[in-house]
mmCIF file of C-alpha atoms and ligand atoms in Angstrom:
data_model
loop_
_atom_site.group_PDB
_atom_site.id
_atom_site.type_symbol
_atom_site.label_atom_id
_atom_site.label_comp_id
_atom_site.label_asym_id
_atom_site.label_seq_id
_atom_site.Cartn_x
_atom_site.Cartn_y
_atom_site.Cartn_z
ATOM 1 C CA MET A 1 -40.873 -3.936 55.905
ATOM 2 C CA VAL A 2 -42.468 -5.679 58.755
ATOM 3 C CA ALA A 3 -43.265 -9.420 58.413
ATOM 4 C CA GLY A 4 -45.231 -11.537 61.125
ATOM 5 C CA ASN A 5 -44.463 -15.077 60.994
ATOM 6 C CA TRP A 6 -47.290 -16.569 63.049
ATOM 7 C CA LYS A 7 -45.863 -20.042 63.341
ATOM 8 C CA MET A 8 -48.216 -22.811 64.434
ATOM 9 C CA ASN A 9 -50.767 -20.297 66.220
ATOM 10 C CA LYS A 10 -54.346 -19.360 65.219
ATOM 11 C CA THR A 11 -57.027 -21.794 63.642
ATOM 12 C CA PRO A 12 -58.172 -20.441 60.416
ATOM 13 C CA THR A 13 -61.278 -18.866 62.251
ATOM 14 C CA GLU A 14 -58.972 -16.862 64.455
ATOM 15 C CA ALA A 15 -56.675 -16.118 61.836
ATOM 16 C CA LYS A 16 -59.162 -14.484 59.450
ATOM 17 C CA LEU A 17 -60.614 -12.561 62.249
ATOM 18 C CA PHE A 18 -57.112 -11.160 63.297
ATOM 19 C CA ALA A 19 -56.195 -10.231 59.721
ATOM 20 C CA GLY A 20 -59.314 -8.612 59.422
ATOM 21 C CA SER A 21 -58.551 -6.321 62.490
ATOM 22 C CA ILE A 22 -55.060 -5.546 61.148
ATOM 23 C CA ALA A 23 -56.636 -4.567 57.792
ATOM 24 C CA ASP A 24 -59.095 -2.404 59.512
ATOM 25 C CA THR A 25 -56.664 -0.612 61.762
ATOM 26 C CA ILE A 26 -53.409 0.296 59.662
ATOM 27 C CA PRO A 27 -54.103 3.559 57.429
ATOM 28 C CA ALA A 28 -53.610 3.021 54.050
ATOM 29 C CA GLU A 29 -51.131 5.850 54.142
ATOM 30 C CA LEU A 30 -48.888 3.738 56.384
ATOM 31 C CA LEU A 31 -49.141 0.566 54.158
ATOM 32 C CA SER A 32 -48.141 2.997 51.114
ATOM 33 C CA ARG A 33 -44.470 3.391 52.850
ATOM 34 C CA VAL A 34 -44.204 0.173 54.930
ATOM 35 C CA ASP A 35 -44.639 -3.371 53.272
ATOM 36 C CA VAL A 36 -46.675 -5.616 55.616
ATOM 37 C CA VAL A 37 -46.647 -9.101 55.238
ATOM 38 C CA VAL A 38 -48.333 -11.843 57.489
ATOM 39 C CA CYS A 39 -47.113 -15.430 57.307
ATOM 40 C CA PRO A 40 -50.039 -17.638 58.808
ATOM 41 C CA SER A 41 -49.895 -21.493 59.089
ATOM 42 C CA THR A 42 -50.644 -23.125 55.575
ATOM 43 C CA SER A 43 -53.969 -24.088 56.918
ATOM 44 C CA CYS A 44 -55.110 -20.367 57.254
ATOM 45 C CA ILE A 45 -53.448 -19.018 53.995
ATOM 46 C CA GLY A 46 -56.906 -19.385 52.193
ATOM 47 C CA SER A 47 -59.080 -17.472 54.979
ATOM 48 C CA VAL A 48 -56.430 -14.923 55.305
ATOM 49 C CA THR A 49 -55.942 -14.031 51.520
ATOM 50 C CA GLU A 50 -59.583 -13.882 51.387
ATOM 51 C CA VAL A 51 -60.000 -11.138 54.093
ATOM 52 C CA LEU A 52 -57.098 -9.123 52.949
ATOM 53 C CA TYR A 53 -57.986 -9.209 49.244
ATOM 54 C CA GLY A 54 -57.842 -5.588 47.881
ATOM 55 C CA THR A 55 -55.445 -4.517 50.818
ATOM 56 C CA ASP A 56 -51.820 -3.639 50.514
ATOM 57 C CA ILE A 57 -51.044 -6.387 53.295
ATOM 58 C CA SER A 58 -49.311 -9.197 51.430
ATOM 59 C CA VAL A 59 -49.846 -13.006 52.621
ATOM 60 C CA GLY A 60 -46.846 -15.390 52.683
ATOM 61 C CA GLY A 61 -46.435 -19.169 53.732
ATOM 62 C CA GLN A 62 -43.906 -20.246 56.163
ATOM 63 C CA ASN A 63 -42.479 -23.045 54.387
ATOM 64 C CA ILE A 64 -42.922 -24.831 50.894
ATOM 65 C CA PHE A 65 -41.700 -27.958 49.429
ATOM 66 C CA TYR A 66 -39.999 -27.594 46.130
ATOM 67 C CA GLU A 67 -42.158 -29.848 43.834
ATOM 68 C CA ASP A 68 -45.482 -28.825 42.244
ATOM 69 C CA SER A 69 -47.027 -32.155 43.334
ATOM 70 C CA GLY A 70 -46.260 -35.835 43.747
ATOM 71 C CA ALA A 71 -45.944 -38.370 46.682
ATOM 72 C CA TYR A 72 -44.502 -35.983 49.459
ATOM 73 C CA THR A 73 -47.085 -36.981 52.287
ATOM 74 C CA GLY A 74 -47.671 -33.924 54.415
ATOM 75 C CA GLU A 75 -45.948 -31.312 52.313
ATOM 76 C CA THR A 76 -47.442 -28.310 50.493
ATOM 77 C CA SER A 77 -45.777 -26.945 47.369
ATOM 78 C CA GLY A 78 -45.316 -23.352 46.351
ATOM 79 C CA GLU A 79 -47.707 -23.619 43.474
ATOM 80 C CA MET A 80 -50.639 -24.627 46.007
ATOM 81 C CA ILE A 81 -49.940 -21.696 48.447
ATOM 82 C CA LYS A 82 -49.576 -19.387 45.298
ATOM 83 C CA ASP A 83 -52.946 -20.566 44.171
ATOM 84 C CA LEU A 84 -54.296 -19.535 47.642
ATOM 85 C CA GLY A 85 -53.165 -16.190 47.082
ATOM 86 C CA ALA A 86 -49.790 -16.041 48.731
ATOM 87 C CA ASP A 87 -47.094 -13.887 47.348
ATOM 88 C CA TYR A 88 -44.166 -14.530 49.826
ATOM 89 C CA THR A 89 -42.822 -17.594 51.597
ATOM 90 C CA ILE A 90 -40.647 -17.855 54.173
ATOM 91 C CA VAL A 91 -37.478 -20.281 53.478
ATOM 92 C CA GLY A 92 -34.793 -21.858 55.703
ATOM 93 C CA HIS A 93 -36.387 -20.630 59.058
ATOM 94 C CA SER A 94 -33.942 -21.929 61.921
ATOM 95 C CA GLU A 95 -37.062 -23.788 63.201
ATOM 96 C CA ARG A 96 -37.369 -25.673 60.014
ATOM 97 C CA ARG A 97 -33.514 -26.149 60.109
ATOM 98 C CA LYS A 98 -33.311 -27.477 63.475
ATOM 99 C CA LEU A 99 -36.555 -29.364 64.101
ATOM 100 C CA PHE A 100 -37.004 -30.590 60.309
ATOM 101 C CA GLY A 101 -33.384 -30.984 59.351
ATOM 102 C CA GLU A 102 -33.416 -28.334 56.698
ATOM 103 C CA THR A 103 -29.890 -28.324 55.045
ATOM 104 C CA ASP A 104 -28.365 -25.407 52.940
ATOM 105 C CA GLU A 105 -28.925 -27.636 49.868
ATOM 106 C CA VAL A 106 -32.705 -27.913 50.623
ATOM 107 C CA VAL A 107 -32.863 -24.112 51.245
ATOM 108 C CA ASN A 108 -31.374 -23.749 47.898
ATOM 109 C CA LYS A 109 -33.707 -25.803 46.299
ATOM 110 C CA LYS A 110 -36.697 -24.216 47.981
ATOM 111 C CA LEU A 111 -35.317 -20.790 46.999
ATOM 112 C CA HIS A 112 -34.966 -21.560 43.152
ATOM 113 C CA TYR A 113 -38.716 -23.421 43.274
ATOM 114 C CA ALA A 114 -39.924 -20.395 45.140
ATOM 115 C CA LEU A 115 -38.650 -17.840 42.519
ATOM 116 C CA ARG A 116 -39.832 -20.122 39.632
ATOM 117 C CA LYS A 117 -43.471 -19.908 41.022
ATOM 118 C CA ASP A 118 -43.188 -16.113 41.470
ATOM 119 C CA LEU A 119 -43.247 -16.214 45.120
ATOM 120 C CA ARG A 120 -40.880 -13.882 46.961
ATOM 121 C CA PRO A 121 -38.761 -15.713 49.326
ATOM 122 C CA ILE A 122 -38.034 -14.367 53.034
ATOM 123 C CA LEU A 123 -34.618 -16.273 53.414
ATOM 124 C CA CYS A 124 -33.479 -16.753 56.889
ATOM 125 C CA ILE A 125 -30.145 -17.174 58.212
ATOM 126 C CA GLY A 126 -28.362 -16.839 61.764
ATOM 127 C CA GLU A 127 -25.949 -18.323 64.009
ATOM 128 C CA THR A 128 -26.770 -20.312 67.264
ATOM 129 C CA LEU A 129 -25.632 -19.380 70.718
ATOM 130 C CA GLU A 130 -22.725 -21.773 70.508
ATOM 131 C CA GLU A 131 -21.701 -20.491 67.464
ATOM 132 C CA ARG A 132 -21.454 -17.047 68.502
ATOM 133 C CA GLU A 133 -19.602 -17.832 71.535
ATOM 134 C CA GLU A 134 -17.124 -19.678 69.496
ATOM 135 C CA CYS A 135 -16.565 -16.440 67.383
ATOM 136 C CA GLU A 136 -18.147 -18.473 64.391
ATOM 137 C CA THR A 137 -20.890 -16.012 63.574
ATOM 138 C CA ASN A 138 -19.435 -14.703 60.152
ATOM 139 C CA ILE A 139 -18.529 -18.165 59.190
ATOM 140 C CA VAL A 140 -22.036 -19.511 59.709
ATOM 141 C CA LEU A 141 -23.705 -16.565 57.927
ATOM 142 C CA GLU A 142 -21.157 -16.957 54.871
ATOM 143 C CA ARG A 143 -21.916 -20.669 54.767
ATOM 144 C CA GLN A 144 -25.682 -20.142 54.863
ATOM 145 C CA LEU A 145 -25.997 -17.400 52.541
ATOM 146 C CA LYS A 146 -23.810 -18.821 50.060
ATOM 147 C CA GLY A 147 -25.343 -22.112 50.218
ATOM 148 C CA ALA A 148 -28.841 -20.742 49.814
ATOM 149 C CA LEU A 149 -27.804 -18.373 46.910
ATOM 150 C CA GLU A 150 -26.091 -21.024 44.726
ATOM 151 C CA GLY A 151 -27.047 -20.608 41.212
ATOM 152 C CA ILE A 152 -29.374 -17.519 42.174
ATOM 153 C CA SER A 153 -28.847 -14.542 39.545
ATOM 154 C CA THR A 154 -28.735 -10.928 40.268
ATOM 155 C CA GLU A 155 -32.169 -10.573 38.684
ATOM 156 C CA GLN A 156 -33.619 -13.078 41.251
ATOM 157 C CA LEU A 157 -31.689 -11.708 44.051
ATOM 158 C CA ARG A 158 -33.947 -8.421 43.525
ATOM 159 C CA LYS A 159 -36.804 -10.610 44.477
ATOM 160 C CA ILE A 160 -35.317 -12.095 47.789
ATOM 161 C CA VAL A 161 -35.728 -10.470 51.039
ATOM 162 C CA ILE A 162 -32.985 -11.755 53.896
ATOM 163 C CA ALA A 163 -33.836 -11.830 57.422
ATOM 164 C CA TYR A 164 -31.151 -12.434 59.903
ATOM 165 C CA GLU A 165 -32.391 -14.264 62.686
ATOM 166 C CA PRO A 166 -29.877 -15.061 65.586
ATOM 167 C CA VAL A 167 -30.981 -18.485 66.894
ATOM 168 C CA TRP A 168 -30.577 -17.364 70.358
ATOM 169 C CA ALA A 169 -32.680 -14.525 70.093
ATOM 170 C CA ILE A 170 -35.837 -16.422 68.475
ATOM 171 C CA GLY A 171 -38.539 -16.792 70.990
ATOM 172 C CA THR A 172 -36.415 -16.305 73.983
ATOM 173 C CA GLY A 173 -37.038 -12.668 74.930
ATOM 174 C CA VAL A 174 -33.444 -12.103 74.486
ATOM 175 C CA VAL A 175 -33.126 -9.245 71.556
ATOM 176 C CA ALA A 176 -29.803 -8.778 69.989
ATOM 177 C CA ALA A 177 -28.142 -5.516 70.914
ATOM 178 C CA PRO A 178 -28.641 -3.139 68.055
ATOM 179 C CA GLU A 179 -24.983 -3.008 67.668
ATOM 180 C CA GLN A 180 -24.803 -6.726 67.452
ATOM 181 C CA ALA A 181 -27.386 -6.866 64.884
ATOM 182 C CA ASN A 182 -25.970 -3.744 62.952
ATOM 183 C CA GLU A 183 -22.710 -5.590 62.606
ATOM 184 C CA ALA A 184 -23.989 -8.869 61.454
ATOM 185 C CA MET A 185 -25.945 -7.254 59.112
ATOM 186 C CA ALA A 186 -23.491 -5.149 57.700
ATOM 187 C CA PHE A 187 -21.536 -8.370 56.982
ATOM 188 C CA VAL A 188 -24.303 -9.991 55.340
ATOM 189 C CA ARG A 189 -24.390 -6.826 53.135
ATOM 190 C CA HIS A 190 -20.874 -6.991 52.523
ATOM 191 C CA LEU A 191 -21.284 -10.720 51.312
ATOM 192 C CA ILE A 192 -23.966 -9.573 48.783
ATOM 193 C CA GLU A 193 -21.666 -6.902 47.428
ATOM 194 C CA THR A 194 -18.977 -9.601 47.032
ATOM 195 C CA LEU A 195 -21.516 -11.857 45.427
ATOM 196 C CA TYR A 196 -23.604 -9.395 43.398
ATOM 197 C CA GLY A 197 -22.104 -6.037 43.473
ATOM 198 C CA LYS A 198 -22.530 -2.689 45.384
ATOM 199 C CA ASN A 199 -25.754 -1.487 43.876
ATOM 200 C CA LEU A 200 -27.554 -4.629 44.859
ATOM 201 C CA ALA A 201 -25.925 -4.800 48.418
ATOM 202 C CA VAL A 202 -27.226 -1.319 48.771
ATOM 203 C CA ASP A 203 -30.788 -2.314 47.332
ATOM 204 C CA CYS A 204 -31.187 -5.479 49.044
ATOM 205 C CA ARG A 205 -33.646 -5.685 51.885
ATOM 206 C CA ILE A 206 -32.342 -7.154 55.047
ATOM 207 C CA LEU A 207 -34.435 -7.562 58.064
ATOM 208 C CA TYR A 208 -33.723 -8.399 61.642
ATOM 209 C CA GLY A 209 -35.646 -11.083 63.533
ATOM 210 C CA GLY A 210 -35.575 -12.402 67.075
ATOM 211 C CA SER A 211 -37.785 -11.249 70.169
ATOM 212 C CA ILE A 212 -38.763 -7.915 68.573
ATOM 213 C CA LYS A 213 -41.197 -6.120 70.449
ATOM 214 C CA PRO A 214 -42.679 -2.600 70.225
ATOM 215 C CA ASP A 215 -40.182 -1.500 72.900
ATOM 216 C CA ASN A 216 -37.059 -2.528 71.308
ATOM 217 C CA PHE A 217 -37.926 -2.205 67.430
ATOM 218 C CA ASP A 218 -37.305 1.539 67.261
ATOM 219 C CA ASP A 219 -33.443 1.183 68.166
ATOM 220 C CA LEU A 220 -33.242 -1.680 65.679
ATOM 221 C CA VAL A 221 -35.207 -0.502 62.716
ATOM 222 C CA SER A 222 -33.515 3.234 62.975
ATOM 223 C CA LEU A 223 -30.086 1.422 62.154
ATOM 224 C CA GLU A 224 -28.407 1.905 58.890
ATOM 225 C CA ASN A 225 -28.239 -1.867 57.890
ATOM 226 C CA ILE A 226 -31.554 -2.784 59.203
ATOM 227 C CA ASP A 227 -34.547 -2.561 56.723
ATOM 228 C CA GLY A 228 -37.227 -3.881 58.834
ATOM 229 C CA GLY A 229 -38.176 -7.092 61.222
ATOM 230 C CA LEU A 230 -39.396 -10.475 60.812
ATOM 231 C CA VAL A 231 -41.738 -10.878 63.983
ATOM 232 C CA GLY A 232 -42.827 -13.936 65.606
ATOM 233 C CA GLY A 233 -44.280 -13.550 69.387
ATOM 234 C CA ALA A 234 -45.084 -10.092 68.939
ATOM 235 C CA SER A 235 -47.100 -10.442 65.352
ATOM 236 C CA LEU A 236 -49.597 -12.247 67.129
ATOM 237 C CA ASP A 237 -51.587 -9.392 68.568
ATOM 238 C CA GLU A 238 -52.093 -5.482 68.584
ATOM 239 C CA GLY A 239 -48.414 -5.119 69.016
ATOM 240 C CA PHE A 240 -47.857 -5.927 65.543
ATOM 241 C CA ILE A 241 -49.768 -2.778 64.387
ATOM 242 C CA GLU A 242 -47.613 -0.729 66.694
ATOM 243 C CA LEU A 243 -44.476 -2.170 65.020
ATOM 244 C CA VAL A 244 -45.748 -1.110 61.530
ATOM 245 C CA ARG A 245 -46.216 2.508 62.982
ATOM 246 C CA ILE A 246 -42.715 2.302 64.413
ATOM 247 C CA ALA A 247 -41.153 1.298 61.108
ATOM 248 C CA GLY A 248 -43.234 3.910 59.540
ATOM 249 C CA ARG A 249 -41.427 6.646 61.326
ATOM 250 C CA HIS A 250 -38.162 5.290 59.658
ATOM 251 C CA ALA A 251 -39.605 4.788 56.317
HETATM 252 P P1 PGA B 301 -39.789 -14.046 67.744
HETATM 253 O O1 PGA B 301 -39.719 -15.065 66.182
HETATM 254 O O2 PGA B 301 -40.010 -12.850 67.253
HETATM 255 O O3 PGA B 301 -40.806 -14.840 68.625
HETATM 256 O O4 PGA B 301 -38.563 -14.327 68.527
HETATM 257 C C1 PGA B 301 -38.943 -14.441 65.266
HETATM 258 C C2 PGA B 301 -39.138 -15.486 64.027
HETATM 259 O O5 PGA B 301 -38.815 -16.852 64.234
HETATM 260 O O6 PGA B 301 -39.186 -15.266 62.772
#
């Protein structure tokens, strides 16, 4: 899977044009082997789903609130983005955790809510540089994963995509070394095995995220524990199509 997180970039007009060009360029055969998801800003979801209608490219939100409606000024519900045609939503991105105070408890509520709305969550977890330097990576991953998955059943886990995104690699140009990423992701898979059993640990889709570029993606996606990428900066231009091609070589 290659998922693009456009963050707060592109107007609805720009997003529609770009999504259309992706759809025109990626061959259908490639889309049959690689799951491609684009996550535009909430304001662009409607225009992007419209232009991607009938293609095999899915659309996701970057964030949702965990109620359908009500007095939650500035928020958007999962029901609303579902109505706009989204099939996925990112949950617990580190920018949401850091800038908007999202706790593991809130992430857990959003995860349950997304699943109730039949949205496939892309659950983000990852340690900060300080935590890595203190050798706390596994402790943080375990806390975030167990916190997020509290009360999630085996059936529900099948719908969740996990993204390991070391915070120090996001938007910094400093990509994790393939062995570093592979090791952390092996630990995440091991946690899934202890919580849900071996079969699910093998089947569970785990993406890497953080400064992915066409020139470093091949080394990452060829590793055993890495099933694809969640891409920020490099998903905003034609480089994204190259990333899908690279994933296709390993699919
Ligand atoms: P980046 O962002 O690829 O720009 O580092 C990744 C992400 O935040 O999901």
